[in-house]
Coordinates of C-alpha atoms and ligand atoms in Angstrom, one line a residue:
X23 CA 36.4 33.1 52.1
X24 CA 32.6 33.7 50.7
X25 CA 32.5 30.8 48.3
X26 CA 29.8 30.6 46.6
X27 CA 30.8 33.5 43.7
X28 CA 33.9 31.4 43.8
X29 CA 31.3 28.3 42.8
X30 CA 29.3 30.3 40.2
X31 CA 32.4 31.2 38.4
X32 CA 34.1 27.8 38.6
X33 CA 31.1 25.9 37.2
X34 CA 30.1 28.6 34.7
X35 CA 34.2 28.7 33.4
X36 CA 34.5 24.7 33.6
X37 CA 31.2 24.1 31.9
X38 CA 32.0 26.3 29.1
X39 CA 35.7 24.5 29.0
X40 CA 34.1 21.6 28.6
X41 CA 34.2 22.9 25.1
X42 CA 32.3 20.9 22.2
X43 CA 28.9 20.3 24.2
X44 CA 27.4 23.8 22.9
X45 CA 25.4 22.4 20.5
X46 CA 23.4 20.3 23.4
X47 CA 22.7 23.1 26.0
X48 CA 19.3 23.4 26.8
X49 CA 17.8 26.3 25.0
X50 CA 17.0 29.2 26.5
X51 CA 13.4 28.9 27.9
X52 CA 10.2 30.8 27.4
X53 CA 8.5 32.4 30.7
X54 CA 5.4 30.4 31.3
X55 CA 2.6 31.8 29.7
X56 CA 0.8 34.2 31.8
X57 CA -3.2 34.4 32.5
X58 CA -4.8 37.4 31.3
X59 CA -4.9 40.2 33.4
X60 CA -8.7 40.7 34.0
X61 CA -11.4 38.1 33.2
X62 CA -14.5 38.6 31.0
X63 CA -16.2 40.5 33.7
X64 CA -13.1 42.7 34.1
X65 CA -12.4 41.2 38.1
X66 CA -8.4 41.2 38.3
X67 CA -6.0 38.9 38.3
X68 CA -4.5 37.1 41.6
X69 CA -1.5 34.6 41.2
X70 CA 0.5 32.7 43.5
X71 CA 4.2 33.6 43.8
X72 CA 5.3 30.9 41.7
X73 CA 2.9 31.7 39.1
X74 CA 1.0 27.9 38.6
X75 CA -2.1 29.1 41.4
X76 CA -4.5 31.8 39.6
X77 CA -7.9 33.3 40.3
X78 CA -10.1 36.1 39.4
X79 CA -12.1 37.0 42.7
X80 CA -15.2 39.4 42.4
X81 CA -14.8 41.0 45.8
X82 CA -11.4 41.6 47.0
X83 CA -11.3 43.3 50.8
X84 CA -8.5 44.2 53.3
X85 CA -10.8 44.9 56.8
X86 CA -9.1 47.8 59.0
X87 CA -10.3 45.6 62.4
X88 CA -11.9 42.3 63.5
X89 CA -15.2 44.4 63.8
X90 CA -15.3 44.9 59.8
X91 CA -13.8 41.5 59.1
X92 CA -16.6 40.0 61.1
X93 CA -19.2 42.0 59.0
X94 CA -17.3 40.5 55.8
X95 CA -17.6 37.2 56.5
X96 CA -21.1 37.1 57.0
X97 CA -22.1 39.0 54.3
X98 CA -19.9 38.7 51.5
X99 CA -20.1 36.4 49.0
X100 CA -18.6 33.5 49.0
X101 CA -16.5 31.3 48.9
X102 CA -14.3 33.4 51.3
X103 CA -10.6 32.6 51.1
X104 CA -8.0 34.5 53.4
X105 CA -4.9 35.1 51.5
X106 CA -1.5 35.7 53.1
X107 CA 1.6 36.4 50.7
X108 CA 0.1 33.6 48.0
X109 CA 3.3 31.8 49.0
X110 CA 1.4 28.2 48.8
X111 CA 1.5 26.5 45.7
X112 CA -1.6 24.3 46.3
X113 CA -4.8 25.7 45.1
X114 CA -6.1 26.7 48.6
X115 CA -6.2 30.7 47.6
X116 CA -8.1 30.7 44.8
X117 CA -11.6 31.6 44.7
X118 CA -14.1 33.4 42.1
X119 CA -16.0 34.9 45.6
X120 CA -14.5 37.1 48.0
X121 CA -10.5 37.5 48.9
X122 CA -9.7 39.1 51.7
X123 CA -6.3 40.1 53.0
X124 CA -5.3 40.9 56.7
X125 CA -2.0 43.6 55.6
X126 CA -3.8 46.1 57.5
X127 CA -4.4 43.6 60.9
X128 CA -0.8 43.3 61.3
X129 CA 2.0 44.4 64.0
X130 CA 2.8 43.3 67.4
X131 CA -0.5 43.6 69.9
X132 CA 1.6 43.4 73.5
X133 CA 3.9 40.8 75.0
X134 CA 4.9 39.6 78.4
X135 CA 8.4 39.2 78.9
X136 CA 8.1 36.9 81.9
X137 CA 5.9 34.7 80.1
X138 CA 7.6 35.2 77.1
X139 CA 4.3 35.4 74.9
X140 CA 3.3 38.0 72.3
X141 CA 0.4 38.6 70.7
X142 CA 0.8 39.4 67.3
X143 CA -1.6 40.0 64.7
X144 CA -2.7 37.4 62.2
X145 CA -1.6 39.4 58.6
X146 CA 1.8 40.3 60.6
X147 CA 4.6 38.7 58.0
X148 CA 7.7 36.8 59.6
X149 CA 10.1 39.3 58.2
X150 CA 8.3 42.3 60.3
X151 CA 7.8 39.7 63.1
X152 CA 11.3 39.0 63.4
X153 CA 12.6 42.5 64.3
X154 CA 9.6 43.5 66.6
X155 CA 10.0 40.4 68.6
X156 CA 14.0 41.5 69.2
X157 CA 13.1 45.1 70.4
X158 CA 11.4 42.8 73.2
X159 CA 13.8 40.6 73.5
X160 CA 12.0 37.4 72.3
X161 CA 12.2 35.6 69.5
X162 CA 10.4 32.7 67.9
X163 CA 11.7 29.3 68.3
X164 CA 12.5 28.6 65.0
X165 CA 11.8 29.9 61.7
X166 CA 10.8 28.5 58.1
X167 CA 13.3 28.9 54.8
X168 CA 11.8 32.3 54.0
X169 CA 10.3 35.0 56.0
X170 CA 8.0 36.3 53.5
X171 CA 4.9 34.9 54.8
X172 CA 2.2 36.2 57.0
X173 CA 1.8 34.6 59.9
X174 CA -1.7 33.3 59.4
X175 CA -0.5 32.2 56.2
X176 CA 2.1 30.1 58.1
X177 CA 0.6 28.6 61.1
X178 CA -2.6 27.5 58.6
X179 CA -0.4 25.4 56.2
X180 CA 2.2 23.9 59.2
X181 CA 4.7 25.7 57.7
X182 CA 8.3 24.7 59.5
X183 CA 11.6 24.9 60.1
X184 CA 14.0 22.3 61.2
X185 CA 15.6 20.6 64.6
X186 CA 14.9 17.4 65.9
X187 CA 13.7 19.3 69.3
X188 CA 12.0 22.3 67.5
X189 CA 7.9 22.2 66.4
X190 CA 6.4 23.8 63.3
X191 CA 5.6 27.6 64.1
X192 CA 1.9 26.4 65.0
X193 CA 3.5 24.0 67.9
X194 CA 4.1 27.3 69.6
X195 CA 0.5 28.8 69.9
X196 CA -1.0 28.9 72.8
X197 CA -4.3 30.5 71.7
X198 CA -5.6 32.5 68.8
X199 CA -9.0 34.8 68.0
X200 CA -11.2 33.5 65.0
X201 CA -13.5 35.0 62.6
X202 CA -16.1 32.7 61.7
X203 CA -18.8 32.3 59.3
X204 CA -21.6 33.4 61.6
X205 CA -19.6 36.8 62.1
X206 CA -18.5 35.4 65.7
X207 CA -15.1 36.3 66.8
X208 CA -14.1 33.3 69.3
X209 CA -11.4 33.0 71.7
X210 CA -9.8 29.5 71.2
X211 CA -7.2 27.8 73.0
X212 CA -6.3 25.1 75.7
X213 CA -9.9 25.4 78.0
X214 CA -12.4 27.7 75.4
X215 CA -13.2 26.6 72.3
X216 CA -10.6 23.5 72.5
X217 CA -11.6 21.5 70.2
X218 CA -12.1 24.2 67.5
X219 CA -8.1 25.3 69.0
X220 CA -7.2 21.7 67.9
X221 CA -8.6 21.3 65.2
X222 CA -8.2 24.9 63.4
X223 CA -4.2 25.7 64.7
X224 CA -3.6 24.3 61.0
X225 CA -6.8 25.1 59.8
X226 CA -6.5 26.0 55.9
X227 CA -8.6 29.1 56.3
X228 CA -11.2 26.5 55.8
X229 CA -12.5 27.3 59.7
X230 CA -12.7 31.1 59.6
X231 CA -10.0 33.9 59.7
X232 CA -7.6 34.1 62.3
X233 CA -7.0 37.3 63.7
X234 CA -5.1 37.7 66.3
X235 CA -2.4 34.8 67.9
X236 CA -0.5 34.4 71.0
X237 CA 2.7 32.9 70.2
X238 CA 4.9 31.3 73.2
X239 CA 8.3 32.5 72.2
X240 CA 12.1 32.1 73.3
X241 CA 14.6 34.5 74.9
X242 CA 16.6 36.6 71.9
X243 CA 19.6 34.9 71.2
X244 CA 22.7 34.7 68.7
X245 CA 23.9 31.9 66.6
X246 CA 26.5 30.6 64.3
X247 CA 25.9 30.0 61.5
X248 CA 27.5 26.6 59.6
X249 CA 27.6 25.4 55.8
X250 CA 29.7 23.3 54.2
X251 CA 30.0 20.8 51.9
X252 CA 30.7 16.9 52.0
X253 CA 30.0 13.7 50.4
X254 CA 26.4 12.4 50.2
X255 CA 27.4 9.2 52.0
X256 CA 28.9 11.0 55.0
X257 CA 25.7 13.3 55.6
X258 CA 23.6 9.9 55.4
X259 CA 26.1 8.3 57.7
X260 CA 26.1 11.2 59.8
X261 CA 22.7 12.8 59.8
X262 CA 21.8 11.0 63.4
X263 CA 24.6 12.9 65.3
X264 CA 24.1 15.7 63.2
X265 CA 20.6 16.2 64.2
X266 CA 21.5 15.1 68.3
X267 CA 24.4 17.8 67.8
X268 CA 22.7 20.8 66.1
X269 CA 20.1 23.2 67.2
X270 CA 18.8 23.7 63.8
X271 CA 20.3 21.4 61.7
X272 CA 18.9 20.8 57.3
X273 CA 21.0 19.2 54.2
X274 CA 20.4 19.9 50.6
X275 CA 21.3 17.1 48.2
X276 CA 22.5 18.5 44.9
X277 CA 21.7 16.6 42.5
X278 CA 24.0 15.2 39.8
X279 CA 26.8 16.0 42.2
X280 CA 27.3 13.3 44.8
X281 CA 28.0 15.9 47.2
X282 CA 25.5 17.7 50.0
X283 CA 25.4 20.9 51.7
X284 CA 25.3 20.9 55.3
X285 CA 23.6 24.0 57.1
X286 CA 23.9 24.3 60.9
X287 CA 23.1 26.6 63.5
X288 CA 23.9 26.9 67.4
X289 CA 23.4 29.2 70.0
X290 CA 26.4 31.2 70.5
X291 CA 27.6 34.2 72.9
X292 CA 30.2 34.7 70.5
X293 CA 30.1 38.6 68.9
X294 CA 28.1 39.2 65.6
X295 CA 30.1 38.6 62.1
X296 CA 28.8 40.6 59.2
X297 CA 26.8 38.6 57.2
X298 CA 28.2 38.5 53.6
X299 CA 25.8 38.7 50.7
X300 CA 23.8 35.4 50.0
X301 CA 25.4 33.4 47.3
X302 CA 22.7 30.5 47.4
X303 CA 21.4 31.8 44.0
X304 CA 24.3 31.9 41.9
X305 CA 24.9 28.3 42.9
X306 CA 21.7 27.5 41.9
X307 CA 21.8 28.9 38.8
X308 CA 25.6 27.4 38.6
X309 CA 23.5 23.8 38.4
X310 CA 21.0 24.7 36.5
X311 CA 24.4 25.7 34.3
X312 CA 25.7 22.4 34.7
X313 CA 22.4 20.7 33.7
X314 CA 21.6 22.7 30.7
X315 CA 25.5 22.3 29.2
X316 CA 26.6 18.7 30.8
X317 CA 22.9 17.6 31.3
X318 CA 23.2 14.8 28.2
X319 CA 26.2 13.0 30.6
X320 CA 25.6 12.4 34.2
X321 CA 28.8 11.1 34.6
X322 CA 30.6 13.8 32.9
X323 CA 28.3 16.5 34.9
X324 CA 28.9 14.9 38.3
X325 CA 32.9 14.2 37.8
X326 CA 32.8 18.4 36.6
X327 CA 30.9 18.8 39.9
X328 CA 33.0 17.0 42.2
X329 CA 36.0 18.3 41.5
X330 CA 34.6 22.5 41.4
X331 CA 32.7 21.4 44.6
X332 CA 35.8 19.6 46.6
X333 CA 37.8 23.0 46.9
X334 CA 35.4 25.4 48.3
X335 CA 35.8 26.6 52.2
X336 CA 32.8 26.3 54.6
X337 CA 30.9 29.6 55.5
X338 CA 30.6 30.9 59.6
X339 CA 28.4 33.5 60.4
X340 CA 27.3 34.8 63.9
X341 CA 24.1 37.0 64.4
X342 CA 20.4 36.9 65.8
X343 CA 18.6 33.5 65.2
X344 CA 16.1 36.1 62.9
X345 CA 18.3 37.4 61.0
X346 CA 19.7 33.7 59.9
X347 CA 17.3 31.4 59.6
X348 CA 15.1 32.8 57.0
X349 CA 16.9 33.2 53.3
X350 CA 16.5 35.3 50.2
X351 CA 14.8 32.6 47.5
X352 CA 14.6 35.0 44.7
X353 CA 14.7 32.3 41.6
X354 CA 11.5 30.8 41.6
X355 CA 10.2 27.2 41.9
X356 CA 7.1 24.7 42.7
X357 CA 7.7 22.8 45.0
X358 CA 6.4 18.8 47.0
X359 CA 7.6 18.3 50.0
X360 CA 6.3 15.4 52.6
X361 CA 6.7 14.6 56.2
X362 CA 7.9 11.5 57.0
X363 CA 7.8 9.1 59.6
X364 CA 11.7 10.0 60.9
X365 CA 13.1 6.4 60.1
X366 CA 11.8 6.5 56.4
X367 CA 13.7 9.5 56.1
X368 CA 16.8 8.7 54.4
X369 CA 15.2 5.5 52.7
X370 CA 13.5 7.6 51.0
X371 CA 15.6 10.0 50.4
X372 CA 17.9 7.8 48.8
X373 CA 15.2 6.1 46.8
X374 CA 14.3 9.5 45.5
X375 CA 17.7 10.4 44.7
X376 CA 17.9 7.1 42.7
X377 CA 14.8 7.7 40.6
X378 CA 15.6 11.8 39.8
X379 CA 19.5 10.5 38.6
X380 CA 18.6 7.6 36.2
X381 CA 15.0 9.3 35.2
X382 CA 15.1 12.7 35.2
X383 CA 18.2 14.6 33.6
X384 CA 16.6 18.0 33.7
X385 CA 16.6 18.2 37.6
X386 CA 19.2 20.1 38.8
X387 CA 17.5 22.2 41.9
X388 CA 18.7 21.0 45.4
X389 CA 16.7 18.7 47.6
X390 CA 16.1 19.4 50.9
X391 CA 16.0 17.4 54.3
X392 CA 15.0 19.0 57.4
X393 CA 13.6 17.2 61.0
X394 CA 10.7 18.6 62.9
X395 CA 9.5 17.4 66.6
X396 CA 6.2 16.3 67.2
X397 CA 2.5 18.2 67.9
X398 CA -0.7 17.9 69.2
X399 CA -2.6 19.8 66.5
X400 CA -5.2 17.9 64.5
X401 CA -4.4 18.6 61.0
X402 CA -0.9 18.8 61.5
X403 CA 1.2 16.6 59.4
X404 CA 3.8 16.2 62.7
X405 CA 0.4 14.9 64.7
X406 CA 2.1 12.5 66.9
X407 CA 5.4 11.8 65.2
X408 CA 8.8 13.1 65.1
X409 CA 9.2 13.9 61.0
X410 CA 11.6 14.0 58.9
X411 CA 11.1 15.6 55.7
X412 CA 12.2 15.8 52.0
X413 CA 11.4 18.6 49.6
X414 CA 11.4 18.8 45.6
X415 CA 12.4 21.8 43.7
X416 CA 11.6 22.5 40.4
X417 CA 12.3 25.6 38.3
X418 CA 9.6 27.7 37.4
X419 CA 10.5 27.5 34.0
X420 CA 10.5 23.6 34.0
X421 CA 8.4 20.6 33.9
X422 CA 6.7 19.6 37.4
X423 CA 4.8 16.5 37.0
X424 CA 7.9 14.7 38.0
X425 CA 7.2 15.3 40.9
X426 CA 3.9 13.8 41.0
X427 CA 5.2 10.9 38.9
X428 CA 8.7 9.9 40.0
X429 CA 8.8 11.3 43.6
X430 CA 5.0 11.4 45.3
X431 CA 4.8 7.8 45.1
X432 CA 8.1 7.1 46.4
X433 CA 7.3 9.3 49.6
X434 CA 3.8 8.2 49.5
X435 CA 4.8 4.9 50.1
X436 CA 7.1 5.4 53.1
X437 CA 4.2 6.8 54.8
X438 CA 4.9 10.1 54.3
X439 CA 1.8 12.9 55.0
X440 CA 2.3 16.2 52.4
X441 CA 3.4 19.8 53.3
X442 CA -0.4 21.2 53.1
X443 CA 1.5 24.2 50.9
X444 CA 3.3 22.2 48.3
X445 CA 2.3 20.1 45.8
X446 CA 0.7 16.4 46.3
X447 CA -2.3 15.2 45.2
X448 CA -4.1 13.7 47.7
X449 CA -7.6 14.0 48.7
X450 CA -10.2 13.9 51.7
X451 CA -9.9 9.3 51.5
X452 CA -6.0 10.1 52.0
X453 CA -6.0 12.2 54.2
X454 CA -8.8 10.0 56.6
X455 CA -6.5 7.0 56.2
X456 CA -3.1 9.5 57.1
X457 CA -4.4 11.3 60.1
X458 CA -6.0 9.8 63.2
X459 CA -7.9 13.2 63.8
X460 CA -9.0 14.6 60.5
X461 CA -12.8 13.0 61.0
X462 CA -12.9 14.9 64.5
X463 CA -11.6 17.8 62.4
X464 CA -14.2 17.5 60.1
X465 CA -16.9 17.3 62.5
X466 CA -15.3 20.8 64.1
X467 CA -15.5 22.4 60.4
X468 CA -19.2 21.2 59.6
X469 CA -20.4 23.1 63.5
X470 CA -18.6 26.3 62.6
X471 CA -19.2 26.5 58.7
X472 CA -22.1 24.3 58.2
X473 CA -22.5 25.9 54.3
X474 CA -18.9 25.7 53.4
X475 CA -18.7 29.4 53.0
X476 CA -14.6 29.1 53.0
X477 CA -14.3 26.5 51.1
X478 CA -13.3 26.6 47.3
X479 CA -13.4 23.6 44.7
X480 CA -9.9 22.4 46.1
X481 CA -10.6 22.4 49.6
X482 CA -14.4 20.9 49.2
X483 CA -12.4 17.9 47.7
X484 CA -10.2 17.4 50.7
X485 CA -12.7 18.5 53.6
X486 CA -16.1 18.2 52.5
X487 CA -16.1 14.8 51.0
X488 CA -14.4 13.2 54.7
Ligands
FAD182 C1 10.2 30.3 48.4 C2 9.3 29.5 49.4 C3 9.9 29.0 50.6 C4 9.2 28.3 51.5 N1 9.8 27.8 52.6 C5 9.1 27.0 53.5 C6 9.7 26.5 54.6 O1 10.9 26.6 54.9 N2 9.0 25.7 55.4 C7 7.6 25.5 55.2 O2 7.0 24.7 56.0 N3 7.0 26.0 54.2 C8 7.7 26.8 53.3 N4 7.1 27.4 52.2 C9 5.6 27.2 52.1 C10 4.9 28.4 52.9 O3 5.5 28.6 54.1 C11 3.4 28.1 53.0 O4 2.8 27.8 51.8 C12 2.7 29.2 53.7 O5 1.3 28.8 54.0 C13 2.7 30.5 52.9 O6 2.2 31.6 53.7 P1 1.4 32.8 53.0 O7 1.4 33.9 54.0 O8 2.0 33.0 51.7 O9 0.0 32.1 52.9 P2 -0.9 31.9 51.6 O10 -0.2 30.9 50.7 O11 -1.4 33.1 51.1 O12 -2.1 31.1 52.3 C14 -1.9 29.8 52.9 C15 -3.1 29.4 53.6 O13 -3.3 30.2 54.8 C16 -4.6 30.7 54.8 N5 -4.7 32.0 55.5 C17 -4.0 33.1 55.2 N6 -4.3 34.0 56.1 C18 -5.2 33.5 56.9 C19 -5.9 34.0 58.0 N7 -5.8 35.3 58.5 N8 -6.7 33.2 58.7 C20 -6.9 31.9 58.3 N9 -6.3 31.4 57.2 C21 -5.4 32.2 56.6 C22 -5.0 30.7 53.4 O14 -6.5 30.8 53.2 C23 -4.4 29.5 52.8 O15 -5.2 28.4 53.1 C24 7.8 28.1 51.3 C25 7.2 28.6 50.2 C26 7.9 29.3 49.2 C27 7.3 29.9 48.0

């Protein structure tokens, strides 16, 4: 039944029948150079996982507690940037001060199983999260893509999932501890510190270091699992029931194809199914096949596509919702995604799809739409309206600043506010004009870090300058 393999071969066999187009494959590609190692004064090398983010901080630290993280952030120099798995690709790590890490303030801190809270600690990563949540028998309500981050990391960015009833991770935190310039550590949530709460539950790292965060979780469950593929018009004509019908619910466009893949999943009682090796990459790499062999004839690529596409099976799976969710994504990318308002969704989509398939032959990674409920949080790009989102990939290995010049504009105009992790390239004006709180925000950060001591060049352009 597993299909994908099946997909992989297909494309790679039909491609290569396709016979006589050798001589235009794209050639192989160089890595993109790296940075040197150390910089003149010997301080090493950090980059982000993609590879486009680097920096060479003079103090690098990783605080046992919150009572030597409190010291640290008084005394070190600055500017102090919290890193979690350098899974963002906007410049919000980097900093020539101090880096410090929270790997060793990590792990579950206690739960209550009739509340169905846990406190977990801020450098926990979701991947670790996942199973220690089970063995309480919680879980959280939804998870992003990958499960590689921290969970500081996550909530400071909005990082998300998808569901039209489900918010981002942050939507589910009902308080968290902060480490702040002064070398306080405040309680925040609902009744203390509210408006810091508020304002810092996305907060950049640009308000302190979070520590510590209770997360209001769900009762462990199962669910199937659902992908298959159909025509791009049916998902469009479709994607309203889909998301009324589907717990979790997310479609990738692939481009050059005319066809989608639909990914579904829904509580279930039904037993476990083993879950067979992921195949996502070698159909990723099967397109990027297609594109660097059929890329000089769209028509010739997408009537190759259809037809390897039309005779694959749908995938079923059944297991814990953290075991499912998150995904391998080993081939690397950079990414922009935006949040729209959910009725410029598939406008935009389809305007998108309509710029990348008559300008941009080299495209050939999957675009993804997911749908995310609403939230109070300040700087959250769901403040106040259900979203729906699109997201562009590009190979590591390509060109990105199509995605500043053919899709940004297009989402930009539909109103949409950017992932605060991928790539855009808006600043502190923008972001006023996007979000009816960010001034109130602003006001929060100047109280609690009146000499910018977290922020870095990137961040003084989007938070300073409000
Ligand atoms: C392959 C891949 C898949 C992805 N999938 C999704 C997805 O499905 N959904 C989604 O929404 N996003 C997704 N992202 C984006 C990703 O979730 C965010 O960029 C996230 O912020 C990365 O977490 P991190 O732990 O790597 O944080 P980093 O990138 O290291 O840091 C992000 C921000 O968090 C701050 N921070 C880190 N620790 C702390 C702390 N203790 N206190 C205060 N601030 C802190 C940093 O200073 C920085 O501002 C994906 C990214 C990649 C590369």
């Amino acid at each position: 039944m597993l299909t994908r393999r099946t997909l992989f071969l297909l494309m790679g066999g039909t491609a290569l029948a396709a016979g006589g187009v050798a001589a235009t494959r794209v050639g192989v590609q160089p890595e993109p150079p790296a940075p040197p190692a150390t910089d003149a004064a010997n301080h090493l090398l950090w980059r982000n996982w993609s590879g486009i983010q680097h920096a060479y901080p003079a103090n690098r630290a990783a605080p046992a507690d919150e009572g030597e993280l409190a010291d640290l952030v008084r005394t070190a120099p600055g500017p102090i940037r919290a890193v979690g798995s350098g899974h963002s690709f906007m410049p919000l790590v980097p900093t020539p001060g101090t880096l410090v890490t929270l790997d060793r303030i990590a792990g579950l801190d206690g739960h209550d199983m009739g509340a169905l809270t846990a406190n977990v600690r801020a450098g926990t990563r979701l991947a670790d999260l996942g199973p220690a949540l089970a063995a309480v028998g919680q879980e959280m309500p939804n998870l992003p893509d990958i499960n590689k981050q921290s969970l500081a990391g996550a909530l400071s960015t909005a990082t998300h999932g998808t569901g039209v009833t489900l918010m981002a991770l942050h939507g589910n935190v009902q308080a968290f501890r902060l480490a702040t310039a002064d070398g306080q550590i405040l309680d925040c949530d609902a009744t203390r510190n509210a408006d810091l709460f508020a304002a810092a539950k996305v907060g950049l790292g640009a308000f302190g270091v979070l520590t510590r965060v209770t997360l209001k979780n769900t009762p462990l469950r199962r669910v199937e699992r659902r992908v298959w593929l159909q025509p791009v018009e049916q998902t469009l004509a479709e994607w309203p029931v889909l998301q009324a019908q589907h717990r979790n619910v997310e479609f990738y466009y692939l481009p050059f194809t005319g066809m989608t893949a639909v990914i579904t999943h829904d509580e279930t009682d039904a037993p476990a199914t083993p879950r067979p090796p992921t195949q996502d990459n070698d159909a990723v790499m099967s397109l990027k096949g297609l594109r660097d062999w059929l890329g000089w004839s769209p028509a010739l690529r997408r009537r190759v596509a259809k037809h390897v596409l039309s005779s694959l099976e749908p995938e079923r799976v059944v297991a814990e919702s953290w075991q499912l969710l998150s995904n391998e994504r080993p081939i690397r990318f950079n990414e922009m995604e935006f949040h729209l308002p959910r009725d410029a969704q598939i406008p935009a989509l389809q305007e998108v799809i309509e710029a990348i398939e008559t300008r941009r032959h080299d495209v050939f990674f999957p675009i993804e739409a997911r749908v995310i409920a609403p939230d109070d949080a300040w700087l959250s790009p769901f403040h106040d309206r259900p979203s729906g989102s699109i997201a562009v990939h590009a190979y590591y290995k390509d060109d990105y600043q199509f995605l500043f010049e053919v899709v940004e504009p297009i989402l930009r105009r539909h109103g949409g506010r950017p992932h605060w992790g991928k790539l855009n390239s808006l600043k502190a004006a923008d972001f006023t004009a996007l979000y009816p709180r960010f001034r109130d925000a602003m006001d929060i950060h100047r109280q609690v870090d009146p000499e910018g001591r977290f922020l870095n060049d990137y961040l003084r352009g989007v938070l300073a300058d409000a």
